[in-house]
Coordinates of C-alpha atoms and ligand atoms in Angstrom, one line a residue:
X163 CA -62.9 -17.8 -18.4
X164 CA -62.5 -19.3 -14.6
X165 CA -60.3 -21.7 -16.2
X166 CA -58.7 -19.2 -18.2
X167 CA -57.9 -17.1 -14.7
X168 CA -57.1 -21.1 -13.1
X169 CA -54.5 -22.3 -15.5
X170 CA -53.1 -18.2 -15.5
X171 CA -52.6 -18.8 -11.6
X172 CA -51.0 -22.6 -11.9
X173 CA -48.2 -20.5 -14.2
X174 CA -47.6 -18.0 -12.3
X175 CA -46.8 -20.3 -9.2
X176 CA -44.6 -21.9 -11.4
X177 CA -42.7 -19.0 -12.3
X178 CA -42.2 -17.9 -9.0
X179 CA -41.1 -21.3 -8.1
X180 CA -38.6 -21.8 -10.6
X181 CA -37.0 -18.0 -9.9
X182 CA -36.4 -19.2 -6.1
X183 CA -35.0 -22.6 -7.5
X184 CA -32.3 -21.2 -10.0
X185 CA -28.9 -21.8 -9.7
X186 CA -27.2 -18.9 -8.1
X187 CA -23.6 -19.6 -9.1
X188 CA -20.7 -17.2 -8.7
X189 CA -21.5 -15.8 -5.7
X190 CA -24.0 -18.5 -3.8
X191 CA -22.7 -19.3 -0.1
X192 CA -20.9 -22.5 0.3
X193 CA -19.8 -22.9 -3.2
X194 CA -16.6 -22.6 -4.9
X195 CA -16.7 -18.8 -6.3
X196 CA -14.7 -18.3 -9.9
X197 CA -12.0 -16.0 -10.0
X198 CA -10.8 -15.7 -14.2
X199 CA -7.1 -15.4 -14.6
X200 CA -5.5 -12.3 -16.3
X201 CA -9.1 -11.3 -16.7
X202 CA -11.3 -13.6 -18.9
X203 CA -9.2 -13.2 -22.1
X204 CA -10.2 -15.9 -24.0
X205 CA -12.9 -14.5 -26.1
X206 CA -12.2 -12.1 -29.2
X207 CA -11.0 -8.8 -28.2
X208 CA -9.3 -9.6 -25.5
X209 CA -6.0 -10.1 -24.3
X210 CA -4.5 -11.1 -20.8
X211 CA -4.6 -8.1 -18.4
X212 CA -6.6 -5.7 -20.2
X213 CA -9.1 -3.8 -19.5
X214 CA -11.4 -5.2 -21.8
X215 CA -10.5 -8.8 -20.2
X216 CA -11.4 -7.6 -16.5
X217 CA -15.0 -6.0 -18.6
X218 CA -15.3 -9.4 -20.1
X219 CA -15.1 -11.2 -16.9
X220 CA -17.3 -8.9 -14.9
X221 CA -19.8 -9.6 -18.1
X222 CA -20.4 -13.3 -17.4
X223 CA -20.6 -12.8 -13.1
X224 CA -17.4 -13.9 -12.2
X225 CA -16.6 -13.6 -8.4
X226 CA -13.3 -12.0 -9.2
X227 CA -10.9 -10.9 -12.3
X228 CA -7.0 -11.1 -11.6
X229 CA -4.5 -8.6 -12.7
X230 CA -0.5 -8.3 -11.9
X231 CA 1.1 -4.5 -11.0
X232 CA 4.4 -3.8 -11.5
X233 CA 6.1 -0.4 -10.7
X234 CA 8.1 0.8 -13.7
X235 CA 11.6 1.9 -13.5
X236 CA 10.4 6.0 -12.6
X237 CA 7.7 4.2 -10.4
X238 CA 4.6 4.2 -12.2
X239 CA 2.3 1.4 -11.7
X240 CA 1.2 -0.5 -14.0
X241 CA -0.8 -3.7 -15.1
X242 CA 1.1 -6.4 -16.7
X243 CA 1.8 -10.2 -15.8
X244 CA 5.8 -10.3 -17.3
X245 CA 9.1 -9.5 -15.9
X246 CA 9.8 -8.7 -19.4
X247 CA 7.0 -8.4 -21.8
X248 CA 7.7 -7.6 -25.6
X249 CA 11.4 -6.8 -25.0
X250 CA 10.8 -4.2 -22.0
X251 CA 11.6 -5.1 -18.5
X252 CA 8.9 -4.2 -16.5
X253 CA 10.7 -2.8 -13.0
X254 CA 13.6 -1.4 -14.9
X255 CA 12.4 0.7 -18.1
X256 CA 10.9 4.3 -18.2
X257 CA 7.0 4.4 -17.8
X258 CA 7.1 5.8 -21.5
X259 CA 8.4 2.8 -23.1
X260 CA 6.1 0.4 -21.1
X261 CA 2.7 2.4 -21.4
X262 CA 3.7 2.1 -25.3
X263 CA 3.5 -1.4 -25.9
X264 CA 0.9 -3.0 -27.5
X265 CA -1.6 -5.9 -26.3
X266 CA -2.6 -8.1 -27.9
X267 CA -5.9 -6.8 -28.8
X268 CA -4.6 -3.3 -29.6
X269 CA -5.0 -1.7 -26.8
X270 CA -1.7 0.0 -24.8
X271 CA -0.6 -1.8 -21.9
X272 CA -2.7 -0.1 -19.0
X273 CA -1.3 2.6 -16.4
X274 CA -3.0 1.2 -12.9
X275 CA -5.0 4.3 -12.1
X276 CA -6.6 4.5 -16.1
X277 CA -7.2 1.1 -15.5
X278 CA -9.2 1.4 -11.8
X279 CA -10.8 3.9 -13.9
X280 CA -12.0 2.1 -16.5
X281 CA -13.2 -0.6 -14.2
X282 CA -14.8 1.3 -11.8
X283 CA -18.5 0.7 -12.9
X284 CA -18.2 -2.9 -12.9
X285 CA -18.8 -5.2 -10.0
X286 CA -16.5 -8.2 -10.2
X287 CA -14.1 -8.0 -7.1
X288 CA -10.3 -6.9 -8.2
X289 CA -7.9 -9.6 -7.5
X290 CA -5.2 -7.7 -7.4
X291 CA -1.7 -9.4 -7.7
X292 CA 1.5 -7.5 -6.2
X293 CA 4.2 -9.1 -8.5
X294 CA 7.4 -9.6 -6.4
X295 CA 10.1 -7.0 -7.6
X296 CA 13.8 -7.4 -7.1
X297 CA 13.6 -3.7 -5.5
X298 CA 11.9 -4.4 -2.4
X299 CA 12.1 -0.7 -1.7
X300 CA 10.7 -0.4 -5.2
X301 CA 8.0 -3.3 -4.3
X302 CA 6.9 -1.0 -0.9
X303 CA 6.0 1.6 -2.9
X304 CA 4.1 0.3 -4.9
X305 CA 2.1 -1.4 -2.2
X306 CA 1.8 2.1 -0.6
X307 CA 0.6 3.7 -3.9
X308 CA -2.3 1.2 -4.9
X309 CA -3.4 1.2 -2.0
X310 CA -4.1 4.7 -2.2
X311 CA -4.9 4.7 -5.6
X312 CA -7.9 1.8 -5.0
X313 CA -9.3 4.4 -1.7
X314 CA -9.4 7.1 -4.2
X315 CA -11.1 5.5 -6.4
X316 CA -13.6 4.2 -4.0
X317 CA -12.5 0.3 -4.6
X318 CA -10.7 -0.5 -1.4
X319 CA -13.9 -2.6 -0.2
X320 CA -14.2 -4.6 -3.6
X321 CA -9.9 -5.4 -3.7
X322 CA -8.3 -8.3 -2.5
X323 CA -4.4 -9.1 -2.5
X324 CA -2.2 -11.8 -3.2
X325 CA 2.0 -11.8 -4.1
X326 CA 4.6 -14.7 -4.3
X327 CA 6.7 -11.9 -2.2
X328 CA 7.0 -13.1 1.6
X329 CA 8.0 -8.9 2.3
X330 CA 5.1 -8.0 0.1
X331 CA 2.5 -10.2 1.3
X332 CA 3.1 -8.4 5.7
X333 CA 3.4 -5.1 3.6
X334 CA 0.4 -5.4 2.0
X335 CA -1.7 -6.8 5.1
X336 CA 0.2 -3.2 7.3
X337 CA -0.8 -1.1 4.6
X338 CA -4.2 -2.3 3.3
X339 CA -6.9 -1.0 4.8
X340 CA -8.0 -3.3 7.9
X341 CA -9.9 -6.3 6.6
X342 CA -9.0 -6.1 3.0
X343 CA -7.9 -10.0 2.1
X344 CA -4.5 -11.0 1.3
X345 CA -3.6 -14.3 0.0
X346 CA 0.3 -16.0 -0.3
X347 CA 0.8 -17.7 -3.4
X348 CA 4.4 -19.3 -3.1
X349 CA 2.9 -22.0 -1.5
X350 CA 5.6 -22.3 1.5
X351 CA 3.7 -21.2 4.4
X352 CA 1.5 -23.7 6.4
X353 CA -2.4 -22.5 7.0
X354 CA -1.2 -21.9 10.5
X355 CA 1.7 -19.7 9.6
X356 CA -0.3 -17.7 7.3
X357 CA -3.0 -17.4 10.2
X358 CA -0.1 -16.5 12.5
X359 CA 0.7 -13.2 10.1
X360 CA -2.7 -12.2 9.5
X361 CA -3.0 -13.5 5.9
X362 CA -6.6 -13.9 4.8
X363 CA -5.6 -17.6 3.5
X364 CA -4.1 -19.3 0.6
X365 CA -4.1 -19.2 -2.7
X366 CA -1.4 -21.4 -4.1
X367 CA -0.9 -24.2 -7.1
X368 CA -2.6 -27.0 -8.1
X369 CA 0.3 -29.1 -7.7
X370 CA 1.4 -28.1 -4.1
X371 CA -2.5 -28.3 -3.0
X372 CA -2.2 -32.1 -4.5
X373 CA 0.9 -32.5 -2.0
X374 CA -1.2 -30.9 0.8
X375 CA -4.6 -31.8 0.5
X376 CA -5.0 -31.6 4.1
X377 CA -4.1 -27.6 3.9
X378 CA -8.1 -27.5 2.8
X379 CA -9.2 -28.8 6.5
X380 CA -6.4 -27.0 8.2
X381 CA -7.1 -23.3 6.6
X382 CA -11.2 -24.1 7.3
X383 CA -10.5 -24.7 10.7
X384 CA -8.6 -21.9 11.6
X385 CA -11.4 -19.2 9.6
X386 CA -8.8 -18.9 6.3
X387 CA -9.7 -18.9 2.8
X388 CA -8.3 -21.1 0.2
X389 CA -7.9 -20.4 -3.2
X390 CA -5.6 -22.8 -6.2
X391 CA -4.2 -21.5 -8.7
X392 CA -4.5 -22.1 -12.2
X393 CA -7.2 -24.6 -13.2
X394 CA -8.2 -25.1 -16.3
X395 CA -8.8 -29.0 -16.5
X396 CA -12.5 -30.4 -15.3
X397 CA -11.3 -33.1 -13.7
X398 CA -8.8 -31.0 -11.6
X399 CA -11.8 -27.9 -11.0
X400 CA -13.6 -30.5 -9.7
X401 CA -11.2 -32.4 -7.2
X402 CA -11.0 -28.6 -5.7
X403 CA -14.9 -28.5 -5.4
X404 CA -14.9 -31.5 -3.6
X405 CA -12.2 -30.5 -1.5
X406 CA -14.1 -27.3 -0.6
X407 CA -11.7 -24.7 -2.2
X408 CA -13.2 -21.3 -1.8
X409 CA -11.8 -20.3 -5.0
X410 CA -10.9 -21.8 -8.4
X411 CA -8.3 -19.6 -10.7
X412 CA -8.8 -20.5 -14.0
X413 CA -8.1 -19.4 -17.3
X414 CA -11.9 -21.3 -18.5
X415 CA -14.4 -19.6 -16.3
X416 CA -17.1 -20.2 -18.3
X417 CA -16.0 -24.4 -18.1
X418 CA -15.7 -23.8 -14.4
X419 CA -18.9 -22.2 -14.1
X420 CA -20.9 -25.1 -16.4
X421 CA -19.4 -27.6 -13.5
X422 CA -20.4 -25.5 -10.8
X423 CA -24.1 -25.3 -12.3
Ligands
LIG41 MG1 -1.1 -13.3 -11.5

């Protein structure tokens, strides 16, 4: 019996043990965090920028799920990556013919505030991307809107920004609630210039980060974030590890995450 209760002990001090010592990926300190692309949309049922994507990603802990916004042509926001997507442009055509295409998982292309909605329960933090419109007066309001639309939804602490657009990208830091993070991703604006506008850091391509690899010292230094953009490929996933990025993009989170273990 005492050996019984002795060997009972030994296992539970292992247990304990091995609880404290298990990997805490996504969202350990000092570690590269995922962020899944379009959502994670590889698995069945899915489709890039659907609801059941950003679901999917917020299923396997990833630190963040991207999405892209467009305003339609009678301004109604909306989640979809295309200038034109299955023969409708995006910023030009009426909110009817947009919210009835198809994904390709059969759902209809998401409204923005059905799809904050949808998302709400979840915990992965919305990546949200401002694509840049040839209206900038168009572009503006949408800015305006979703940021209103993510306070009434309670999501403004959980949101984070990034646009190619160099209007978009001050709009979004003047209009965002103060301290919500917003990321350029054109990738021609030095760490200090982005510091210099109040940009949160950068979140730009794997090929200009292989031009600038000293962009990663330069943004730590000055307190930014850095983020690259799209990395699917181990070898590449893992030069940004050893670099330090603070986020990998990827359309693979579930490779990036096996590395990251
Ligand atoms: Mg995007």
């Amino acid at each position: 019996m005492w050996r019984f209760r002795r060997c009972a002990f030994a296992g539970f001090v292992l247990m304990v043990f091995f609880a404290l010592t298990a990997p805490t990926y996504a969202q350990g300190s000092g570690m590269t965090k995922v962020i899944a692309h379009r959502g994670h949309w590889t698995p069945a049922g899915a489709a890039q920028n659907s609801i059941r994507s950003f679901i999917k990603a917020d299923s396997i802990n990833c630190y963040g799920s991207e999405f892209d916004i467009w305003m339609t042509g009678d301004d109604v926001p909306v989640v979809n990556h295309d200038t034109s997507f299955k023969g409708v442009v995006m910023e030009e055509s009426p909110s009817g013919d947009v919210l009835a295409v198809i994904l390709d998982n059969g759902e209809t292309l998401p409204r923005l505030d059905n799809f904050l909605e949808a998302i709400r329960p979840t915990s992965t933090r919305l990546i949200c991307e401002v694509k840049s419109h040839k209206d900038k007066v168009k572009e503006q309001k949408l800015i305006k809107e979703t940021v209103k639309m993510m306070e009434a939804n309670g999501l403004s602490p959980r949101v984070e920004y990034i646009t190619f657009s160099r209007e978009g990208l001050l709009n979004l830091i003047k209009y965002a609630p103060d301290g919500t993070p917003v990321y350029y991703l054109n990738g021609d604006m030095t760490p200090a210039e982005l510091k210099s506008v109040g940009a949160a850091g950068f979140d730009y391509s794997l090929s200009t980060v292989r031009k600038h690899p000293e962009w990663f010292d330069e943004a730590r230094k000055l307190g930014l974030k850095t983020n690259v953009w799209t990395v699917d490929d181990e070898a590449d996933m893992q030069w940004c590890i050893d670099l330090g990025a603070d986020f990998i993009t990827t359309n693979r989170p579930e490779r990036l995450f096996r590395l990251l273990w």
